[in-house]
Structure formats: structure tokens, C-alpha cells
Amino acid sequence: IVTCLVLYLLAEFDDAANLLAANPDATTISIDEPAEIPKNQHGRLQEPGREEDDELLGTDDSDKTELLAGQKKSAPFWTFDYYQTFFDVDTYQVLDRIKGSVFPVPGKNFVRLYIRSNPDLYGPFWICATLVFTIAVSGNLSNFFIHLGKPTYHYVPEFRKVSIAATTIYAYAWLVPLALWGFLMWRNSKVMNIVSYSFLEIVCVYGYSLFIYIPTAILWIIPQKVVRWVLVMFSLCLSGSVLVMTFWPAVRDDNRRIALATVGTIVLLHALLAVGCLAYFFDAPELDFPAPIIPAHNGTTVITKSQ
Amino acid sequence: FAGLADVSISEDIPVEGEITVPVGSHSPDEDYSTLDEPVRDTIMRDLKAVGKKFVHVMYPKKSSALLRDWDLWGPLVLCVSLALMLQGGSADSKDDGGPQFAEVFVIIWFGAVVITLNSKLLGGTISFFQSLCVLGYCVLPLTVAMLVCRLVLLAGSGTVSFIIRLIVVVAMFAWSTLASTAFLADSQPPNRKALVVYPIFLFYFVISWMILTFTPQ
């Protein structure tokens, strides 16, 4: 085991040496590699956020997990064991990750703090499934309560909307990370970034960041427009901040405008998902059914509005 | 062979012996050779096995009959009957009504497969078809609930009938979840039990929702 360790570290030193030769101004710290590579001097000031990232790297815990991660996923992709490595989480770990996605700690990176090179597919998959059914059921219930008592209303289960919800949410949770990962890889080849995330880590962050929408969807049953929009803003702030704090270190070394555009797009897509679900699955509370026209005594017709 | 031509066997010594190979005992052969029995016996044996499993689901005890001799006849019958009973839901347009037959079928089977895969990926020791068998058989309480709901809806569809249906569906949902958890929980690693039980809860919740929201024409 010690020989393997030494050989692995030597290989990393080789890579680092090559990188240094190519681009002397760049820092040689990469979070995905073992953290024992000595830091080189470089011109820019150390920002506190960077130190914090380095501090997270310096612990033995993440060191071991980095090396273990390198040895973990060695099964070929057509065996069952390969996929089992993505479900290597315990109950308390899943709960911790959910908590981390709902209460963003300022300055701490969700991926580094909670995922620590053990991205799982359990969380993203089942959070998306729960969200699909929560939105469909809540939407159905909310429409039922809004239109209850109206004479022309006949309850329908609206089962079609489940498949639409499923398509939308799974597409968001898998295609947007794919696009983001591709974009980050492309920028990585142009600008030497400190932080680079693997595809599964990005999927993980997105999946867990959708968790806040589950209680939000349940609370959207309340048929008040103000309440619904306050909920949208609140959940968007919480999960949006988790996403921003995760991806800001990955793009901040880039061209300022591209960095801001990337982070802005991430938040915008997140907001679009929330607003789109609210608009499509939940009828507006002030929606009026055409009420019967009651002729008033003086001959003018009055249409009664039901509230 | 030239030398053997001189050898002759005198014809007055009779050659005798037994050609048949003695069989050790007849009972193991008889157990596996069911080709000769009447068809009625075969069908009754399978029906009795299915019936025994239904009883095990309704009164979940620690028995291994459900797991050891798995079969998928029971789940198929339950799934088809549930899907058939969920037909006839009302809709102004075909788009907004309840689930179609194919949708119910797909939800039940695809849901069971996904949950089985999930528990195996998390490190469970149960086999694929055993888990499918248990999840399918535990739909029985919900099928009973569907039957009760349809009968109650024949009587009327006001608030009282809704409350009765709600109570029945919630009770059967709890029964289904507890029964399947009783059978499946032992084969999971101890620190991941909740991760395995939650999808089962979601699965039966979705089926219960479909049953509860069924409104006839």
C-alpha cells in the first residue's frame, strides 16, 4: 500500500511539474489532486476565500478520501459494482447533505464540506422523484381548494401533469449540470482554475439544492398570491446561495464578465424552474369562473365576482 | 481377433441377469417429475402458493415463505385488477382524467423495479425477484382499499363518503408500507434502513393517491 501511495504521489508531482513548466504564473493547487503538493509563490494576493478552500484541503480527512476516491471507482462501468460506488452513503450522510443545502453556511463550499469526493446519486434521484410527486399532488390539491364550492367545477385528478412535471424536473436536474460541466471544462482549458468539479459532483449539488422546493411546493397550497411569491423568493435565496457559493470559486479566476454571466445564468435557471412550476401547476387564486349574470332592478346587468 | 475365433460359448449355459438399473429411492424423483400429474393438481398447487402468500401479507409475521418461494403471479393479478378498477375515471377531456391502464401498470412495475435496484445498490442482500415479489404482493391491501372505495362511491360521493374513503385508504397505505418493510428491512445494512424504506413509502403513497382521487363518471 505504501508503494502505491508513493507511486501515486510521484505521478502527481510529475503532472504538477509539467503544468508549472507550461504556465509558471499559475498556482499548482488543484482541489481534485492530493493536497500534499507544496504551494508555489504567485503574484496575486491570497484572498480569504481561497485560504478557506486551502484550509479545507489541508485536513487529513479529505486527504484520505481523495486517495480513496482514486482507488474507489476502479470497477469497469458494465459491472454492478461500479454503480454501487455511487450509492455509498449512510442515512446520516444524506440527512447532513440535505441540511447543508437548506442552510447555506457563508464561505463554506457545499461540495467540499459535505460531498468530499463521495458524490452519490441517491439524493438527486429521490429528491427529484419526491419533488415531481409533491408538485403534482400539491397542485391538484390547491386547485381543488380554490375551485371548491363553485357550481361548475368538477374535480379531475389531472394525472397528465405528473409526466410533464417528471420530464421538466429530471431534465433540469441532469441536463443543466451537463451543460454547466461542459462549460466549466471548456473554460478550464483556457484559464487555469483552482477548482474543478466532476460531473457527478455538479449533479449532486443540483439535486440537493432542489430539496428546498419540496416544502415550498407543499406550502404553495395556500391560495394567497403574496404568500406564494414570498415563498418563491425565500427558497430561491436559500438554494440559489448554495449554488452560487459552490460555483463562484470555479469561475472567479475567469474573465469578470463571463464569471458573472455564468453565476447569473445558474440563478436565473433556478428561478425559472420555480416560477414555471408555480405558474403551470398551481392556478392563480383569483381565477374567476364565469358567474351567472344577474339582472339588477334598474335594468343594468351586474356580473358578480366570486372571491 | 483371429485367436478369438476358436473360443466358443457352450450354448447350454444360459446367460441371465438384471438389465434394469436399480433406483435408490423413488421419492426424490417423484417430487420433481410433475409431468404425469393432472393439470388440475398443478394449477391448484400454484393457486395455493399464491393464496398462502396473500395470507402472509395480510398478517405479516416473520415467515420466509414470501421470500423463499417467490412468484410473480400474485403481483400480476393485483396490478391488473387495480389498473382495471382505476378505469372509468371521469374527465371532461381525455387529458385531465385519472391514470390510464398503461400508466398504472407502468407506475407499479417500474416503481417496483426502481425500488429493488435502489435497495440492491445500497448494499441489500435480497435478490431482484424476491424484492419484486414482496413489493407486488404488498399492493394487496391497497387493492382491497380500491374495492371498498368503489363500493362506497356506488352509495354516493359526498363528504361522508370522502371521509370514509380517506380513512380506509390511509389505513391500507399504512398496512402496505408496514408489511413490505417487515419483509424487506432485514436484508438491508443497518445504517441505511431509512434510505431503503423511504422510496417504498413514496411508492405506496403514489398508489394511494391514485386510489383516493378516483372519481367516477
XYZ file of C-alpha atoms in Angstrom:
524
model
C 0.000 0.000 0.000
C 2.837 2.391 0.869
C 4.479 1.713 -2.501
C 1.224 2.507 -4.269
C 0.891 5.702 -2.289
C 4.430 6.781 -3.142
C 3.991 5.986 -6.819
C 0.713 7.888 -6.924
C 2.238 10.936 -5.291
C 5.219 10.802 -7.655
C 2.850 10.749 -10.598
C 1.102 13.807 -9.241
C 4.439 15.605 -8.775
C 5.229 14.837 -12.396
C 1.962 16.329 -13.540
C 2.476 19.355 -11.379
C 5.988 19.851 -12.761
C 4.667 19.707 -16.308
C 1.962 22.194 -15.516
C 4.453 24.536 -13.911
C 6.699 24.378 -16.930
C 3.794 25.259 -19.175
C 2.396 28.102 -17.132
C 4.704 29.445 -14.474
C 2.269 32.016 -13.159
C -0.424 29.594 -12.271
C -0.894 28.121 -8.883
C -0.289 24.437 -8.661
C -3.052 23.727 -6.197
C -5.908 21.735 -7.612
C -8.548 20.532 -5.200
C -9.079 17.268 -7.075
C -5.488 16.179 -6.564
C -3.884 15.144 -3.273
C -3.186 18.190 -1.210
C 0.416 17.474 -0.287
C 1.848 19.299 -3.314
C 3.726 22.272 -1.930
C 2.301 25.673 -2.736
C 4.291 27.868 -5.067
C 4.611 31.590 -4.780
C 2.464 33.514 -7.113
C 1.856 37.179 -7.631
C -1.697 37.737 -6.593
C -2.881 38.428 -3.089
C -4.322 35.493 -1.240
C -7.985 36.131 -0.815
C -9.630 34.875 2.375
C -11.982 32.634 0.441
C -9.038 30.903 -1.176
C -7.388 30.351 2.154
C -10.531 28.795 3.409
C -10.618 26.432 0.451
C -6.998 25.535 1.123
C -7.790 25.082 4.764
C -10.461 22.597 3.898
C -7.924 20.786 1.754
C -5.352 20.599 4.499
C -7.234 18.223 6.734
C -6.234 14.593 6.766
C -9.806 13.555 6.310
C -10.193 14.993 2.858
C -6.698 13.755 2.037
C -7.654 10.184 2.733
C -10.912 10.493 0.923
C -9.142 11.971 -2.096
C -6.804 8.989 -2.289
C -9.566 6.538 -1.561
C -11.646 8.132 -4.259
C -8.846 7.493 -6.656
C -8.851 3.820 -5.784
C -12.587 3.508 -5.312
C -14.030 3.758 -8.770
C -11.939 1.100 -10.384
C -14.653 -1.310 -11.420
C -15.458 -1.286 -15.139
C -18.635 0.538 -15.979
C -20.543 -2.515 -17.138
C -20.424 -4.202 -13.726
C -22.950 -3.650 -10.988
C -20.203 -2.757 -8.504
C -19.345 0.363 -10.454
C -22.797 1.777 -9.864
C -22.751 0.680 -6.269
C -19.968 3.180 -5.632
C -22.442 5.968 -6.289
C -24.736 4.789 -3.529
C -22.116 4.537 -0.847
C -23.868 6.794 1.636
C -25.424 6.251 5.022
C -28.630 7.764 6.299
C -26.919 10.403 8.392
C -24.784 11.491 5.429
C -27.821 12.041 3.248
C -29.524 13.984 6.008
C -26.401 16.101 6.522
C -26.238 16.924 2.847
C -29.886 17.910 2.792
C -29.306 20.140 5.804
C -26.306 21.689 4.100
C -28.340 22.524 1.042
C -31.065 24.243 3.035
C -28.907 26.230 5.457
C -26.038 27.680 3.473
C -23.028 28.435 5.645
C -21.432 31.624 4.399
C -17.992 30.990 2.979
C -18.168 27.226 3.034
C -18.410 25.298 -0.163
C -21.174 22.679 -0.222
C -19.191 20.296 -2.364
C -16.051 20.430 -0.281
C -17.811 20.374 3.037
C -20.397 17.692 2.518
C -19.647 15.737 -0.578
C -15.891 15.359 -0.071
C -15.312 13.241 -3.161
C -18.139 10.891 -2.394
C -20.863 12.095 -4.733
C -23.954 9.992 -4.523
C -26.808 9.519 -6.907
C -29.310 8.530 -4.218
C -30.027 12.102 -3.137
C -30.507 13.683 -6.575
C -32.656 10.841 -7.871
C -35.032 10.512 -4.945
C -35.254 14.230 -4.231
C -36.304 14.760 -7.855
C -38.844 11.919 -7.642
C -40.293 13.337 -4.430
C -40.419 16.806 -5.924
C -42.267 15.576 -9.017
C -44.977 13.922 -6.986
C -45.127 16.705 -4.415
C -45.694 19.333 -7.099
C -48.310 17.244 -8.881
C -50.197 16.379 -5.691
C -49.967 19.880 -4.208
C -51.047 21.469 -7.459
C -54.022 19.172 -7.638
C -54.974 19.833 -4.001
C -54.551 23.577 -4.348
C -56.741 23.706 -7.431
C -59.315 21.624 -5.625
C -59.448 24.037 -2.688
C -59.512 27.114 -4.890
C -62.399 25.938 -7.006
C -64.286 24.204 -4.213
C -67.858 25.320 -3.956
C -68.143 26.655 -7.435
C -71.130 25.078 -9.138
C -69.465 24.462 -12.484
C -66.368 22.819 -11.043
C -65.856 19.096 -11.430
C -62.788 17.577 -9.786
C -60.300 15.859 -12.048
C -57.097 14.196 -10.842
C -55.020 15.787 -13.652
C -52.747 12.809 -13.908
C -51.211 14.016 -17.144
C -49.351 16.671 -15.256
C -47.261 14.102 -13.420
C -45.427 13.109 -16.583
C -44.907 16.748 -17.521
C -43.535 17.507 -14.065
C -41.254 14.483 -14.226
C -39.822 15.458 -17.593
C -39.188 19.036 -16.545
C -37.580 18.307 -13.226
C -35.398 15.447 -14.347
C -34.303 17.425 -17.389
C -33.353 20.351 -15.161
C -31.513 18.164 -12.682
C -29.463 16.337 -15.316
C -29.153 18.460 -18.429
C -28.276 21.735 -16.735
C -25.402 20.113 -14.779
C -24.227 18.531 -18.024
C -24.194 21.892 -19.769
C -22.527 23.571 -16.801
C -19.901 20.864 -16.554
C -19.128 21.132 -20.251
C -18.863 24.893 -19.956
C -16.552 24.691 -16.935
C -14.370 22.122 -18.674
C -14.089 24.405 -21.668
C -13.140 27.411 -19.535
C -10.749 25.223 -17.592
C -8.798 24.549 -20.729
C -8.427 28.274 -21.340
C -7.866 29.556 -17.838
C -6.040 27.660 -15.129
C -8.709 27.371 -12.474
C -8.177 26.294 -8.947
C -11.386 24.445 -8.583
C -12.812 21.923 -10.974
C -15.756 19.743 -10.240
C -16.557 16.371 -11.642
C -19.859 15.865 -13.415
C -21.288 13.799 -10.577
C -20.454 16.441 -8.005
C -22.340 19.042 -10.031
C -25.322 16.689 -10.367
C -25.158 16.143 -6.622
C -25.194 19.868 -5.819
C -28.103 20.500 -8.143
C -30.056 17.539 -6.841
C -29.671 18.501 -3.211
C -30.376 22.152 -3.958
C -33.810 21.155 -5.236
C -34.766 19.870 -1.804
C -35.949 23.276 -0.571
C -38.673 23.226 -3.216
C -40.397 20.242 -1.604
C -41.687 22.076 1.489
C -42.183 25.137 -0.709
C -44.475 23.149 -3.011
C -46.462 21.895 -0.040
C -46.851 25.438 1.280
C -47.940 26.646 -2.158
C -51.299 25.012 -1.446
C -52.139 28.183 0.477
C -54.154 30.156 -2.067
C -52.642 33.575 -1.469
C -50.569 35.159 -4.188
C -48.408 37.137 -1.768
C -47.598 34.060 0.312
C -46.637 32.091 -2.785
C -44.307 34.748 -4.111
C -42.676 35.263 -0.727
C -42.055 31.512 -0.612
C -40.547 31.585 -4.089
C -38.150 34.381 -3.133
C -37.192 32.742 0.120
C -36.436 29.312 -1.304
C -34.696 30.843 -4.283
C -32.414 32.818 -1.976
C -31.527 29.794 0.103
C -30.799 27.271 -2.619
C -29.530 29.892 -5.018
C -26.938 30.968 -2.485
C -25.776 27.374 -2.083
C -25.330 27.122 -5.837
C -23.579 30.484 -6.076
C -21.176 29.679 -3.270
C -20.384 26.377 -4.892
C -19.710 27.687 -8.355
C -18.197 31.079 -7.652
C -14.755 29.606 -6.827
C -14.832 27.766 -10.122
C -15.310 30.831 -12.252
C -13.845 33.725 -10.294
C -10.452 33.433 -11.929
C -12.020 33.839 -15.293
C -12.881 36.968 -17.190
C -15.060 39.046 -14.888
C -17.976 39.276 -17.257
C -18.012 35.586 -18.061
C -17.875 34.718 -14.374
C -20.806 36.982 -13.564
C -22.742 35.745 -16.593
C -22.255 32.133 -15.539
C -23.375 32.660 -11.985
C -26.247 34.813 -13.200
C -27.405 32.094 -15.578
C -27.315 29.495 -12.819
C -29.530 31.619 -10.589
C -31.809 32.560 -13.470
C -32.453 28.948 -14.475
C -33.133 28.049 -10.865
C -35.642 30.880 -10.624
C -37.255 29.923 -13.917
C -37.857 26.404 -12.652
C -39.586 27.651 -9.520
C -41.695 30.259 -11.262
C -42.570 27.921 -14.102
C -43.763 25.210 -11.749
C -45.791 27.725 -9.781
C -47.420 29.105 -12.906
C -48.191 25.782 -14.573
C -49.259 23.526 -11.745
C -50.981 25.993 -9.452
C -53.925 28.008 -10.634
C -53.990 31.636 -9.642
C -56.115 32.212 -6.569
C -58.164 34.992 -8.106
C -59.171 32.956 -11.096
C -62.842 33.505 -11.722
C -65.211 31.043 -13.195
C -67.773 32.794 -15.365
C -70.505 33.616 -12.876
C -74.127 33.915 -13.912
C -75.286 37.376 -14.928
C -77.879 38.669 -12.516
C -80.052 41.467 -13.838
C -80.317 44.303 -11.308
C -83.580 46.083 -10.546
C -82.865 49.160 -12.627
C -82.209 47.123 -15.715
C -78.422 47.163 -15.850
C -76.750 43.828 -15.632
C -74.273 43.175 -12.867
C -71.764 40.395 -13.007
C -70.988 39.096 -9.560
C -67.324 38.337 -8.919
C -66.648 35.468 -6.572
C -63.525 35.840 -4.451
C -9.209 -61.193 -33.290
C -8.072 -64.261 -35.162
C -7.277 -66.035 -31.929
C -10.707 -65.480 -30.527
C -12.449 -67.338 -33.312
C -11.605 -70.559 -31.549
C -13.327 -69.534 -28.359
C -16.889 -70.563 -28.241
C -19.507 -70.324 -25.566
C -21.363 -73.514 -24.969
C -24.943 -72.933 -25.706
C -26.388 -74.777 -22.744
C -25.222 -72.210 -20.181
C -27.968 -69.665 -20.004
C -26.972 -66.047 -19.705
C -29.054 -64.322 -17.178
C -29.066 -61.205 -15.109
C -30.880 -57.981 -14.470
C -30.603 -55.192 -17.002
C -32.614 -52.621 -15.123
C -30.573 -50.144 -13.043
C -31.831 -50.043 -9.505
C -33.093 -46.587 -8.452
C -32.067 -45.513 -4.950
C -35.466 -44.383 -3.801
C -38.481 -43.233 -5.681
C -39.485 -40.144 -3.662
C -36.937 -37.508 -4.899
C -37.792 -38.342 -8.484
C -41.481 -38.156 -7.815
C -41.138 -34.690 -6.262
C -39.641 -33.094 -9.361
C -41.397 -35.041 -12.019
C -44.753 -33.360 -12.293
C -45.351 -34.199 -15.908
C -47.707 -37.033 -15.178
C -49.989 -35.376 -12.712
C -53.328 -33.995 -13.796
C -53.369 -30.320 -14.811
C -55.804 -29.544 -12.030
C -53.168 -30.555 -9.457
C -50.577 -28.257 -10.973
C -52.913 -25.299 -11.055
C -54.202 -25.909 -7.556
C -50.674 -26.111 -6.192
C -49.745 -22.765 -7.681
C -53.018 -21.211 -6.581
C -52.481 -22.451 -3.074
C -48.981 -20.955 -3.040
C -50.332 -17.607 -4.179
C -53.132 -17.779 -1.635
C -50.706 -18.599 1.144
C -48.670 -15.536 0.249
C -51.769 -13.357 0.315
C -52.414 -14.546 3.837
C -48.835 -13.790 4.795
C -49.217 -10.229 3.525
C -52.432 -9.619 5.431
C -50.920 -10.969 8.644
C -47.241 -10.119 8.311
C -45.214 -12.414 10.502
C -41.590 -13.299 10.256
C -42.020 -16.017 7.708
C -39.720 -16.715 4.847
C -42.376 -18.193 2.574
C -42.783 -14.925 0.701
C -39.079 -14.609 0.142
C -38.054 -18.189 -0.447
C -40.659 -19.288 -2.941
C -41.182 -16.078 -4.804
C -43.555 -15.898 -7.704
C -44.924 -13.018 -9.730
C -48.438 -14.340 -10.357
C -49.891 -12.564 -7.351
C -48.404 -9.161 -8.218
C -49.599 -9.519 -11.809
C -53.154 -10.314 -10.750
C -53.186 -7.468 -8.224
C -51.698 -4.958 -10.641
C -54.146 -5.824 -13.420
C -57.151 -5.710 -11.130
C -56.068 -2.407 -9.607
C -55.474 -0.894 -13.036
C -58.868 -2.139 -14.237
C -60.649 -0.735 -11.210
C -58.984 2.639 -11.744
C -60.555 2.860 -15.163
C -63.738 4.682 -15.698
C -62.481 7.804 -14.017
C -64.239 10.926 -15.126
C -62.765 13.544 -17.372
C -64.154 16.366 -19.400
C -61.362 15.904 -21.833
C -59.344 12.750 -22.091
C -56.272 14.624 -20.972
C -57.173 15.584 -17.473
C -58.626 12.454 -16.048
C -57.218 9.766 -13.920
C -54.414 7.455 -14.906
C -54.853 5.214 -17.865
C -54.393 1.437 -17.605
C -50.912 1.587 -19.070
C -49.914 4.368 -16.701
C -50.936 2.406 -13.613
C -49.205 -0.698 -14.917
C -46.007 1.169 -15.685
C -46.019 3.016 -12.388
C -46.406 -0.166 -10.376
C -43.878 -2.281 -12.240
C -41.350 0.418 -12.998
C -41.649 1.730 -9.452
C -41.057 -1.734 -8.015
C -38.032 -2.273 -10.276
C -36.532 1.095 -9.316
C -37.011 0.438 -5.618
C -35.438 -3.002 -5.957
C -32.465 -1.546 -7.826
C -32.161 1.141 -5.180
C -32.052 -1.364 -2.341
C -29.552 -3.549 -4.161
C -27.321 -0.568 -4.942
C -27.381 0.448 -1.301
C -25.987 -2.940 -0.407
C -29.045 -5.065 0.229
C -28.722 -8.829 0.171
C -32.130 -9.648 -1.208
C -32.418 -10.937 -4.739
C -34.065 -8.965 -7.528
C -37.166 -11.108 -7.990
C -37.685 -11.700 -4.296
C -37.936 -7.973 -3.776
C -40.269 -7.548 -6.750
C -42.412 -10.346 -5.329
C -42.687 -8.719 -1.900
C -43.437 -5.251 -3.256
C -46.050 -6.646 -5.628
C -47.798 -8.763 -3.019
C -47.930 -5.846 -0.586
C -50.146 -3.973 -3.043
C -52.935 -6.306 -1.819
C -54.192 -4.016 0.994
C -54.400 -1.128 -1.455
C -56.344 -3.257 -3.926
C -58.777 -4.069 -1.132
C -58.996 -0.332 -0.414
C -59.779 0.342 -4.076
C -62.567 -2.213 -3.959
C -64.015 -0.636 -0.825
C -63.757 2.842 -2.377
C -65.631 1.784 -5.455
C -68.370 0.252 -3.341
C -68.607 3.382 -1.197
C -68.768 5.542 -4.314
C -71.694 3.481 -5.550
C -73.573 4.644 -2.491
C -72.811 8.323 -3.049
C -69.977 10.780 -3.460
C -70.463 13.403 -0.785
C -68.293 14.493 2.082
C -69.133 11.493 4.252
C -68.114 9.059 1.558
C -64.899 11.022 1.087
C -64.049 10.759 4.763
C -64.734 7.028 4.769
C -62.577 6.579 1.699
C -59.823 8.691 3.230
C -59.734 6.621 6.397
C -59.774 3.339 4.508
C -57.029 4.394 2.086
C -54.790 5.787 4.825
C -55.194 2.608 6.877
C -54.411 0.351 3.935
C -51.454 2.527 2.928
C -50.001 2.161 6.408
C -50.631 -1.595 6.290
C -48.905 -1.972 2.907
C -45.885 0.024 3.943
C -45.509 -1.791 7.250
C -45.943 -5.213 5.654
C -43.343 -4.633 2.972
C -40.949 -3.037 5.461
C -41.341 -6.074 7.730
C -40.266 -8.347 4.914
C -37.559 -6.224 3.347
C -35.921 -4.428 6.232
C -33.867 -7.346 7.487
C -31.881 -7.693 4.315
C -30.560 -4.121 4.418
C -27.411 -2.797 6.068
C -28.453 -1.323 9.425
C -27.304 2.263 8.879
C -29.170 2.591 5.591
C -32.579 1.258 6.535
C -34.260 4.645 6.290
C -32.757 5.193 2.843
C -34.390 1.970 1.676
C -37.739 2.421 3.419
C -38.365 5.946 2.149
C -38.806 5.011 -1.559
C -41.201 2.234 -0.529
C -43.205 4.824 1.390
C -43.233 7.106 -1.675
C -44.303 4.237 -3.947
C -47.318 3.261 -1.852
C -48.154 6.913 -1.289
C -48.443 7.487 -5.038
C -50.659 4.418 -5.442
C -52.825 5.556 -2.518
C -53.137 8.989 -4.066
C -54.333 7.459 -7.324
C -56.914 5.420 -5.411
C -58.113 8.328 -3.285
C -58.527 10.741 -6.196
C -60.541 8.302 -8.238
C -63.825 9.959 -9.136
C -66.344 8.042 -11.173
C -68.262 9.476 -14.072
